[in-house]
Coordinates of N, CA and C in Angstrom, one line a residue:
Chain A
N206 N -21.6 -23.4 -0.6 CA -20.2 -23.4 -0.8 C -19.6 -22.3 0.1
A207 N -18.9 -22.8 1.2 CA -18.4 -21.8 2.2 C -17.0 -21.3 1.9
G208 N -16.3 -22.0 1.0 CA -14.9 -21.6 0.6 C -14.0 -22.2 1.7
V209 N -13.2 -21.3 2.3 CA -12.3 -21.6 3.3 C -12.8 -21.1 4.7
T210 N -12.9 -22.1 5.6 CA -13.4 -21.7 6.9 C -12.3 -22.0 8.0
Q211 N -12.3 -21.1 9.0 CA -11.3 -21.3 10.1 C -12.0 -21.2 11.4
T212 N -11.5 -22.0 12.4 CA -12.0 -21.9 13.8 C -10.8 -22.1 14.7
P213 N -10.8 -21.3 15.8 CA -11.8 -20.3 16.2 C -11.5 -19.0 15.5
K214 N -12.4 -18.0 15.7 CA -12.1 -16.7 15.2 C -11.2 -15.9 16.1
F215 N -11.4 -16.1 17.4 CA -10.5 -15.4 18.4 C -10.1 -16.4 19.4
Q216 N -8.9 -16.2 20.0 CA -8.4 -17.1 21.0 C -7.4 -16.3 21.8
V217 N -7.5 -16.5 23.2 CA -6.4 -15.9 24.1 C -5.8 -17.1 24.8
L218 N -4.5 -17.2 24.8 CA -3.8 -18.2 25.4 C -2.8 -17.6 26.4
K219 N -2.4 -18.4 27.4 CA -1.3 -18.0 28.3 C -0.1 -18.7 27.8
T220 N 1.1 -18.0 28.1 CA 2.4 -18.6 27.7 C 2.5 -20.0 28.1
G221 N 2.9 -20.9 27.2 CA 3.1 -22.3 27.5 C 1.9 -23.2 27.2
Q222 N 0.8 -22.6 27.0 CA -0.4 -23.4 26.6 C -0.3 -23.9 25.2
S223 N -1.1 -24.9 24.9 CA -1.1 -25.4 23.5 C -2.5 -25.2 22.9
M224 N -2.5 -25.2 21.6 CA -3.8 -25.1 20.9 C -3.6 -25.5 19.4
T225 N -4.8 -25.9 18.8 CA -4.8 -26.2 17.4 C -5.7 -25.3 16.7
L226 N -5.3 -24.7 15.6 CA -6.1 -23.9 14.7 C -6.6 -24.8 13.6
Q227 N -7.9 -24.7 13.3 CA -8.5 -25.6 12.3 C -8.8 -24.8 11.1
C228 N -8.6 -25.5 9.9 CA -9.0 -24.9 8.6 C -9.6 -26.0 7.8
A229 N -10.6 -25.6 7.1 CA -11.3 -26.6 6.1 C -11.7 -25.8 4.9
Q230 N -11.6 -26.5 3.7 CA -12.0 -25.9 2.5 C -12.9 -26.9 1.7
D231 N -13.9 -26.4 1.0 CA -14.9 -27.2 0.3 C -14.8 -27.0 -1.2
M232 N -13.6 -26.6 -1.7 CA -13.4 -26.3 -3.1 C -12.6 -27.5 -3.8
N233 N -12.4 -28.6 -3.1 CA -11.7 -29.7 -3.7 C -10.3 -29.4 -4.1
H234 N -9.7 -28.4 -3.4 CA -8.3 -28.0 -3.7 C -7.3 -29.0 -3.1
N235 N -6.2 -29.1 -3.9 CA -5.1 -30.0 -3.4 C -4.2 -29.4 -2.4
S236 N -3.9 -28.1 -2.6 CA -2.9 -27.4 -1.8 C -3.6 -26.5 -0.7
M237 N -2.9 -26.5 0.5 CA -3.4 -25.6 1.5 C -2.2 -25.0 2.2
Y238 N -2.4 -23.8 2.8 CA -1.3 -23.0 3.3 C -1.7 -22.3 4.7
W239 N -0.7 -22.1 5.5 CA -0.9 -21.3 6.7 C 0.0 -20.1 6.7
Y240 N -0.6 -18.9 6.9 CA 0.2 -17.7 7.0 C -0.1 -17.0 8.4
R241 N 0.9 -16.2 8.8 CA 0.6 -15.3 9.9 C 0.8 -13.9 9.4
Q242 N 0.0 -13.0 10.0 CA 0.0 -11.6 9.6 C 0.3 -10.7 10.9
D243 N 1.4 -10.0 10.9 CA 1.7 -9.2 12.0 C 1.7 -7.7 11.5
P244 N 1.4 -6.8 12.4 CA 1.4 -5.4 12.0 C 2.7 -4.9 11.3
G245 N 2.5 -4.3 10.2 CA 3.7 -3.8 9.5 C 4.6 -4.9 8.9
M246 N 4.1 -6.2 8.9 CA 5.0 -7.3 8.4 C 4.4 -8.0 7.1
G247 N 3.2 -7.6 6.8 CA 2.6 -8.4 5.7 C 2.3 -9.8 6.1
L248 N 2.1 -10.7 5.1 CA 1.8 -12.1 5.4 C 3.0 -12.9 5.2
R249 N 3.3 -13.8 6.1 CA 4.4 -14.7 6.0 C 4.0 -16.2 6.1
L250 N 4.5 -17.0 5.2 CA 4.1 -18.4 5.1 C 4.8 -19.2 6.2
I251 N 3.9 -19.9 6.9 CA 4.4 -20.8 8.0 C 4.7 -22.2 7.5
Y252 N 3.7 -22.8 7.0 CA 3.8 -24.2 6.4 C 2.8 -24.2 5.2
Y253 N 3.1 -25.2 4.3 CA 2.1 -25.5 3.3 C 2.0 -27.0 3.0
S254 N 0.9 -27.4 2.4 CA 0.7 -28.8 2.1 C 0.4 -28.8 0.6
A255 N 1.3 -29.3 -0.2 CA 1.0 -29.3 -1.7 C -0.2 -30.3 -2.0
S256 N -0.2 -31.4 -1.3 CA -1.3 -32.3 -1.5 C -1.5 -33.2 -0.3
E257 N -2.6 -33.9 -0.2 CA -2.8 -34.7 1.0 C -1.6 -35.6 1.2
G258 N -1.2 -35.6 2.5 CA -0.1 -36.5 2.9 C 1.3 -35.8 2.8
T259 N 1.3 -34.6 2.4 CA 2.6 -33.9 2.3 C 2.5 -32.5 3.0
T260 N 3.6 -32.2 3.7 CA 3.7 -30.8 4.3 C 5.1 -30.3 4.1
D261 N 5.3 -29.0 4.0 CA 6.6 -28.4 3.8 C 6.7 -27.1 4.6
K262 N 7.9 -26.8 5.1 CA 8.1 -25.5 5.8 C 8.1 -24.3 4.9
G263 N 7.6 -23.3 5.4 CA 7.6 -22.0 4.7 C 8.7 -21.1 5.3
E264 N 8.4 -19.8 5.4 CA 9.4 -18.8 5.8 C 9.6 -18.8 7.3
V265 N 8.5 -19.1 8.1 CA 8.6 -18.9 9.5 C 8.0 -20.1 10.3
P266 N 8.6 -21.3 10.1 CA 7.9 -22.5 10.7 C 8.2 -22.8 12.2
N267 N 9.2 -22.1 12.8 CA 9.6 -22.5 14.1 C 8.5 -22.2 15.1
G268 N 8.3 -23.2 16.0 CA 7.2 -23.1 17.0 C 5.9 -23.6 16.6
Y269 N 5.8 -24.1 15.4 CA 4.5 -24.6 14.8 C 4.6 -26.0 14.3
N270 N 3.5 -26.8 14.3 CA 3.4 -28.0 13.6 C 2.1 -28.0 12.8
V271 N 2.1 -28.8 11.8 CA 0.9 -28.9 11.0 C 0.5 -30.3 10.7
S272 N -0.8 -30.5 10.4 CA -1.3 -31.8 10.0 C -2.3 -31.7 8.9
R273 N -2.0 -32.4 7.8 CA -3.0 -32.4 6.7 C -3.8 -33.7 7.0
L274 N -5.0 -33.4 7.6 CA -5.8 -34.5 8.1 C -6.4 -35.3 7.0
N275 N -6.8 -34.6 5.9 CA -7.4 -35.2 4.7 C -7.4 -34.1 3.7
K276 N -8.0 -34.3 2.5 CA -7.9 -33.3 1.5 C -8.6 -32.0 1.9
R277 N -9.6 -32.0 2.7 CA -10.3 -30.8 3.1 C -9.7 -30.0 4.3
E278 N -9.0 -30.7 5.2 CA -8.6 -30.1 6.4 C -7.1 -30.0 6.6
F279 N -6.7 -28.9 7.2 CA -5.2 -28.6 7.4 C -5.2 -27.8 8.7
S280 N -4.6 -28.4 9.7 CA -4.5 -27.8 11.1 C -3.1 -27.3 11.4
L281 N -3.1 -26.3 12.2 CA -1.9 -25.7 12.7 C -1.8 -25.8 14.2
R282 N -0.8 -26.3 14.8 CA -0.7 -26.5 16.2 C 0.5 -25.7 16.8
L283 N 0.1 -25.1 17.9 CA 1.2 -24.4 18.7 C 1.3 -25.3 20.0
E284 N 2.5 -25.9 20.2 CA 2.7 -26.8 21.3 C 2.9 -26.1 22.6
S285 N 3.6 -25.0 22.5 CA 3.9 -24.2 23.8 C 3.9 -22.7 23.3
A286 N 2.7 -22.1 23.5 CA 2.6 -20.8 22.9 C 3.5 -19.7 23.6
A287 N 4.0 -18.8 22.8 CA 4.8 -17.7 23.2 C 4.2 -16.4 22.8
P288 N 4.5 -15.3 23.6 CA 3.9 -14.0 23.2 C 4.3 -13.6 21.7
S289 N 5.4 -14.1 21.3 CA 5.9 -13.7 19.9 C 4.9 -14.4 18.8
Q290 N 4.1 -15.3 19.3 CA 3.1 -15.9 18.3 C 1.8 -15.2 18.3
T291 N 1.7 -14.1 19.0 CA 0.5 -13.3 18.9 C 0.4 -12.7 17.5
S292 N -0.7 -13.0 16.8 CA -0.8 -12.7 15.4 C -2.2 -13.0 14.9
V293 N -2.4 -12.7 13.7 CA -3.6 -13.1 13.0 C -3.1 -14.2 12.0
Y294 N -3.8 -15.4 12.1 CA -3.4 -16.5 11.3 C -4.5 -16.7 10.2
F295 N -3.9 -16.9 8.9 CA -4.8 -17.1 7.8 C -4.5 -18.4 7.2
C296 N -5.5 -19.2 6.8 CA -5.4 -20.4 6.0 C -5.8 -20.0 4.6
A297 N -5.2 -20.7 3.6 CA -5.6 -20.5 2.2 C -5.5 -21.8 1.5
S298 N -6.2 -21.9 0.4 CA -6.2 -23.1 -0.4 C -6.1 -22.8 -1.9
S299 N -5.6 -23.7 -2.7 CA -5.5 -23.5 -4.1 C -5.5 -24.9 -4.9
E300 N -5.6 -24.8 -6.2 CA -5.3 -26.0 -7.0 C -3.9 -26.4 -6.7
L301 N -3.4 -27.5 -7.2 CA -2.1 -28.0 -6.9 C -1.0 -26.9 -7.1
L302 N -0.5 -26.4 -6.0 CA 0.6 -25.5 -5.9 C 0.3 -24.2 -6.8
R303 N -0.9 -23.9 -7.0 CA -1.3 -22.7 -7.8 C -1.4 -21.6 -6.9
V304 N -0.2 -21.1 -6.4 CA -0.2 -20.0 -5.5 C -0.8 -18.7 -6.1
D305 N -0.9 -18.7 -7.5 CA -1.5 -17.6 -8.1 C -3.1 -17.6 -8.0
E306 N -3.6 -18.6 -7.5 CA -5.1 -18.7 -7.3 C -5.4 -19.1 -5.9
Q307 N -4.9 -18.5 -4.9 CA -5.2 -18.8 -3.5 C -6.4 -18.2 -3.0
Y308 N -7.2 -18.9 -2.3 CA -8.4 -18.4 -1.6 C -8.1 -18.4 -0.1
F309 N -8.3 -17.2 0.5 CA -8.0 -17.1 1.9 C -9.3 -17.3 2.8
G310 N -9.1 -17.8 4.0 CA -10.1 -17.8 5.0 C -10.2 -16.5 5.7
P311 N -11.1 -16.4 6.7 CA -11.3 -15.1 7.4 C -10.3 -14.8 8.5
G312 N -9.5 -15.8 8.9 CA -8.5 -15.5 9.9 C -8.9 -15.9 11.3
T313 N -7.9 -16.2 12.1 CA -8.0 -16.4 13.5 C -7.1 -15.4 14.2
R314 N -7.6 -14.6 15.1 CA -6.8 -13.6 15.9 C -6.4 -14.3 17.2
L315 N -5.1 -14.5 17.4 CA -4.6 -15.2 18.5 C -3.7 -14.2 19.4
T316 N -4.1 -14.2 20.7 CA -3.3 -13.4 21.6 C -2.7 -14.3 22.6
V317 N -1.4 -14.2 22.8 CA -0.7 -15.0 23.9 C -0.1 -14.0 24.9
T318 N -0.6 -14.2 26.2 CA -0.2 -13.3 27.2 C 0.8 -13.9 28.2
Chain B
G210 N 16.7 -15.1 -0.5 CA 15.3 -15.2 -1.0 C 14.7 -13.9 -1.5
E211 N 13.5 -13.9 -1.9 CA 12.8 -12.8 -2.4 C 12.6 -11.7 -1.3
N212 N 12.7 -10.5 -1.7 CA 12.3 -9.4 -0.8 C 11.4 -8.4 -1.5
V213 N 10.3 -8.1 -0.9 CA 9.3 -7.2 -1.6 C 9.1 -5.9 -0.7
E214 N 9.4 -4.8 -1.3 CA 9.2 -3.5 -0.6 C 8.0 -2.8 -1.1
Q215 N 7.1 -2.3 -0.2 CA 5.9 -1.7 -0.7 C 5.8 -0.2 -0.1
H216 N 5.4 0.7 -0.9 CA 5.2 2.1 -0.5 C 4.0 2.7 -1.2
P217 N 3.3 3.7 -0.5 CA 3.5 4.1 0.9 C 2.9 3.1 1.8
S218 N 3.1 3.3 3.1 CA 2.4 2.4 4.1 C 1.0 2.9 4.4
T219 N 0.7 4.2 4.2 CA -0.6 4.7 4.3 C -0.8 5.7 3.2
L220 N -2.1 5.8 2.7 CA -2.4 6.7 1.6 C -3.8 7.2 1.8
S221 N -4.0 8.5 1.8 CA -5.3 9.1 1.9 C -5.6 9.9 0.6
V222 N -6.7 9.7 0.0 CA -7.1 10.4 -1.2 C -8.6 10.8 -1.1
Q223 N -8.9 11.9 -1.9 CA -10.3 12.3 -2.0 C -11.0 11.4 -2.9
E224 N -12.3 11.2 -2.6 CA -13.1 10.4 -3.5 C -13.1 10.9 -4.9
G225 N -12.9 10.1 -5.9 CA -12.8 10.5 -7.3 C -11.4 10.7 -7.8
D226 N -10.4 10.8 -6.9 CA -9.0 11.0 -7.2 C -8.4 9.6 -7.5
S227 N -7.2 9.6 -8.0 CA -6.5 8.3 -8.3 C -5.6 8.0 -7.1
A228 N -5.3 6.7 -7.0 CA -4.4 6.2 -6.0 C -3.3 5.3 -6.6
V229 N -2.1 5.4 -6.2 CA -1.0 4.6 -6.8 C -0.2 4.0 -5.7
I230 N 0.0 2.7 -5.7 CA 0.8 2.0 -4.7 C 2.0 1.3 -5.5
K231 N 3.2 1.4 -4.9 CA 4.3 0.9 -5.7 C 5.1 -0.2 -4.9
C232 N 5.6 -1.2 -5.6 CA 6.3 -2.3 -5.0 C 7.6 -2.5 -5.8
T233 N 8.6 -2.9 -5.1 CA 9.9 -3.4 -5.8 C 10.2 -4.8 -5.3
Y234 N 10.8 -5.5 -6.1 CA 11.2 -6.9 -5.7 C 12.7 -7.1 -6.0
S235 N 13.2 -8.2 -5.4 CA 14.7 -8.3 -5.5 C 15.1 -9.5 -6.4
D236 N 14.3 -10.5 -6.6 CA 14.6 -11.7 -7.3 C 14.2 -11.5 -8.8
S237 N 15.2 -11.4 -9.6 CA 15.0 -11.2 -11.1 C 14.3 -12.4 -11.7
A238 N 14.3 -13.6 -11.0 CA 13.6 -14.7 -11.6 C 12.1 -14.7 -11.3
S239 N 11.6 -13.8 -10.4 CA 10.2 -13.8 -10.1 C 9.4 -13.5 -11.3
N240 N 8.2 -14.2 -11.4 CA 7.5 -14.1 -12.7 C 6.0 -13.9 -12.5
Y241 N 5.5 -13.7 -11.3 CA 4.1 -13.5 -11.0 C 3.9 -12.5 -9.9
F242 N 3.0 -11.5 -10.1 CA 2.9 -10.4 -9.2 C 1.4 -10.1 -9.0
P243 N 0.9 -10.6 -7.9 CA -0.5 -10.4 -7.6 C -0.7 -9.2 -6.6
W244 N -1.9 -8.7 -6.6 CA -2.3 -7.6 -5.6 C -3.5 -8.1 -4.9
Y245 N -3.5 -8.0 -3.6 CA -4.6 -8.4 -2.7 C -5.2 -7.2 -2.0
K246 N -6.5 -7.3 -1.8 CA -7.2 -6.3 -1.0 C -7.8 -7.0 0.2
Q247 N -7.5 -6.3 1.4 CA -8.0 -6.9 2.6 C -8.9 -5.9 3.4
E248 N -10.1 -6.2 3.5 CA -11.0 -5.4 4.2 C -11.0 -5.7 5.7
L249 N -11.4 -4.8 6.5 CA -11.3 -5.0 8.0 C -12.0 -6.3 8.4
G250 N -11.2 -7.2 9.1 CA -11.8 -8.4 9.7 C -11.9 -9.5 8.7
K251 N -11.4 -9.3 7.5 CA -11.5 -10.4 6.5 C -10.1 -10.8 6.0
G252 N -10.1 -11.9 5.2 CA -8.9 -12.4 4.6 C -8.6 -11.7 3.4
P253 N -7.4 -11.7 2.9 CA -7.0 -11.0 1.6 C -7.8 -11.7 0.5
Q254 N -8.1 -10.8 -0.5 CA -8.8 -11.2 -1.7 C -8.0 -10.7 -2.9
L255 N -7.7 -11.6 -3.9 CA -7.0 -11.3 -5.1 C -7.8 -10.3 -5.9
I256 N -7.3 -9.2 -6.3 CA -8.0 -8.2 -7.1 C -7.5 -8.1 -8.5
I257 N -6.2 -8.3 -8.7 CA -5.6 -8.2 -10.0 C -4.2 -8.8 -10.0
D258 N -3.7 -9.3 -11.1 CA -2.3 -9.9 -11.1 C -1.7 -9.6 -12.4
I259 N -0.4 -9.8 -12.5 CA 0.3 -9.6 -13.8 C 1.5 -10.6 -13.8
R260 N 1.7 -11.1 -15.0 CA 2.8 -12.0 -15.2 C 4.0 -11.4 -15.9
S261 N 5.2 -11.9 -15.8 CA 6.4 -11.2 -16.2 C 6.4 -11.0 -17.8
N262 N 5.6 -11.7 -18.5 CA 5.6 -11.5 -20.0 C 4.6 -10.4 -20.4
V263 N 4.1 -9.6 -19.4 CA 3.1 -8.6 -19.7 C 3.5 -7.3 -19.0
G264 N 3.3 -6.2 -19.7 CA 3.8 -4.9 -19.1 C 2.7 -4.2 -18.3
E265 N 1.4 -4.4 -18.8 CA 0.3 -3.7 -18.1 C -0.9 -4.6 -18.2
K266 N -1.8 -4.4 -17.2 CA -3.1 -5.2 -17.2 C -4.1 -4.3 -16.6
K267 N -5.3 -4.2 -17.1 CA -6.3 -3.4 -16.6 C -7.6 -4.1 -16.4
D268 N -8.3 -3.8 -15.3 CA -9.6 -4.4 -15.1 C -10.5 -3.3 -14.5
Q269 N -11.3 -2.7 -15.4 CA -12.2 -1.6 -15.0 C -11.4 -0.4 -14.4
R270 N -11.6 -0.1 -13.1 CA -10.9 1.0 -12.5 C -9.5 0.7 -11.9
I271 N -9.1 -0.6 -12.1 CA -7.8 -1.0 -11.5 C -6.9 -1.4 -12.6
A272 N -5.6 -1.0 -12.4 CA -4.6 -1.4 -13.4 C -3.3 -1.7 -12.7
V273 N -2.5 -2.6 -13.2 CA -1.2 -2.9 -12.7 C -0.2 -2.8 -13.8
T274 N 1.0 -2.2 -13.5 CA 2.0 -2.1 -14.5 C 3.3 -2.8 -13.9
L275 N 4.1 -3.3 -14.8 CA 5.3 -4.1 -14.4 C 6.5 -3.6 -15.2
N276 N 7.6 -3.2 -14.6 CA 8.8 -2.9 -15.2 C 9.8 -3.9 -14.7
K277 N 10.1 -4.9 -15.6 CA 11.0 -6.0 -15.2 C 12.4 -5.5 -15.1
T278 N 12.8 -4.6 -15.9 CA 14.2 -4.1 -15.9 C 14.5 -3.4 -14.5
A279 N 13.6 -2.6 -14.1 CA 13.7 -1.9 -12.8 C 13.3 -2.7 -11.6
K280 N 12.6 -3.9 -11.9 CA 12.1 -4.7 -10.9 C 11.1 -4.0 -10.0
H281 N 10.2 -3.3 -10.6 CA 9.1 -2.8 -9.8 C 7.7 -2.9 -10.5
F282 N 6.7 -2.9 -9.7 CA 5.3 -3.0 -10.3 C 4.4 -2.1 -9.4
S283 N 3.4 -1.6 -10.0 CA 2.5 -0.6 -9.3 C 1.0 -1.0 -9.5
L284 N 0.2 -0.6 -8.6 CA -1.2 -0.7 -8.6 C -1.8 0.7 -8.8
H285 N -2.7 0.9 -9.8 CA -3.3 2.1 -10.0 C -4.8 2.0 -9.9
I286 N -5.4 2.8 -9.0 CA -6.9 2.8 -8.9 C -7.4 4.2 -9.3
T287 N -8.2 4.2 -10.3 CA -8.8 5.5 -10.7 C -10.2 5.7 -10.2
E288 N -10.6 6.9 -10.2 CA -12.0 7.3 -9.7 C -12.3 6.6 -8.4
T289 N -11.5 6.8 -7.4 CA -11.6 6.0 -6.2 C -13.0 6.3 -5.5
Q290 N -13.5 5.2 -4.8 CA -14.7 5.3 -4.1 C -14.5 4.9 -2.7
P291 N -15.4 5.3 -1.8 CA -15.2 4.9 -0.3 C -15.0 3.4 -0.1
E292 N -15.7 2.6 -0.9 CA -15.5 1.1 -0.8 C -14.2 0.6 -1.2
D293 N -13.3 1.5 -1.8 CA -12.0 1.1 -2.1 C -11.1 1.2 -0.8
S294 N -11.6 1.8 0.2 CA -10.8 1.9 1.5 C -10.5 0.5 2.0
A295 N -9.3 0.1 2.2 CA -8.8 -1.2 2.6 C -7.3 -1.2 2.8
V296 N -6.8 -2.3 3.1 CA -5.3 -2.5 3.1 C -5.0 -3.3 1.8
Y297 N -4.0 -2.9 1.1 CA -3.6 -3.5 -0.2 C -2.2 -4.1 0.0
F298 N -2.1 -5.3 -0.5 CA -0.8 -6.0 -0.4 C -0.3 -6.4 -1.8
C299 N 0.9 -6.1 -2.1 CA 1.5 -6.7 -3.3 C 2.3 -8.0 -2.9
A300 N 2.6 -8.8 -3.9 CA 3.3 -10.0 -3.6 C 4.1 -10.4 -4.9
A301 N 5.1 -11.2 -4.7 CA 5.9 -11.7 -5.8 C 6.1 -13.2 -5.7
K302 N 6.0 -13.9 -6.8 CA 6.3 -15.4 -6.7 C 7.6 -15.6 -7.5
G303 N 8.5 -16.4 -6.9 CA 9.8 -16.7 -7.5 C 9.6 -17.5 -8.8
G304 N 10.8 -17.8 -9.4 CA 10.8 -18.5 -10.7 C 10.4 -19.9 -10.6
A305 N 10.8 -20.7 -11.6 CA 10.4 -22.1 -11.7 C 10.8 -22.8 -10.4
G306 N 9.9 -23.6 -10.0 CA 10.2 -24.4 -8.8 C 9.8 -23.7 -7.5
S307 N 9.4 -22.4 -7.6 CA 9.0 -21.7 -6.4 C 7.5 -21.8 -6.2
Y308 N 7.1 -22.2 -5.0 CA 5.6 -22.3 -4.7 C 5.3 -21.4 -3.5
Q309 N 6.0 -20.3 -3.4 CA 5.7 -19.4 -2.3 C 5.5 -18.0 -2.8
L310 N 4.6 -17.2 -2.2 CA 4.5 -15.8 -2.4 C 5.2 -15.1 -1.3
T311 N 5.9 -14.0 -1.7 CA 6.5 -13.1 -0.7 C 5.7 -11.8 -0.8
F312 N 5.2 -11.4 0.4 CA 4.3 -10.3 0.4 C 5.0 -9.0 0.8
G313 N 4.5 -7.9 0.3 CA 4.9 -6.6 0.8 C 4.2 -6.3 2.2
K314 N 4.5 -5.2 2.8 CA 4.0 -5.0 4.2 C 2.6 -4.3 4.2
G315 N 2.1 -4.0 3.0 CA 0.8 -3.5 3.0 C 0.7 -2.0 2.9
T316 N -0.4 -1.5 2.3 CA -0.7 0.0 2.2 C -2.1 0.1 2.7
K317 N -2.3 1.0 3.7 CA -3.7 1.3 4.1 C -4.2 2.5 3.3
L318 N -5.2 2.2 2.5 CA -5.8 3.2 1.6 C -7.1 3.7 2.3
S319 N -7.2 5.0 2.4 CA -8.4 5.7 2.9 C -8.9 6.6 1.9
V320 N -10.2 6.4 1.5 CA -10.8 7.3 0.5 C -11.8 8.2 1.2
I321 N -11.5 9.4 1.2 CA -12.3 10.4 1.9 C -13.5 10.9 1.1
P322 N -14.7 10.7 1.6 CA -15.9 11.1 0.8 C -15.9 12.7 0.6

């Protein structure tokens, strides 16, 4: 039982490049979330998926797209990376919209130069 | 929307002493207040939480108190140990219909042996 896994762990992009961050969970959770964590800013919600087939914007969705591929997987895409998107990205999962029982992945550290 | 303020941003204590971290929130409808611990290179992990119908909750060396009138809540760690060193985040969840957590900016706790 791996919990929530994220790939890659580290990534360096040039401005304008695109990439997809992958997240998978093996806890049979309905809901999944993407956060970014910046120094001195805490965690901010980018997008979430209440259940398979649905996605909704969080606090800071601009510049990102998401795909809920199936119940297990939730990906985050940067179409044209900008230096302002340099951050650590965390994926989380929970029972249906049970934000009080979220389980976080280990994070992806992204640097955009 | 909800706004969560967390203080202090850094805290150093001697091993065996107590540590207190305080948070305030703005939305009087918020009803759930978790605390997360994040160790270096890992994702946040829920360590204790409290709901708005409870004033205090304790789990071994960790306790959380909530003052709904003043809209603030605190984390108390007694008999601190070096393994308590980490970044701690408070968060608040809005009232009915809210599926998002708003996080504080974090407190870096250092326990000096």
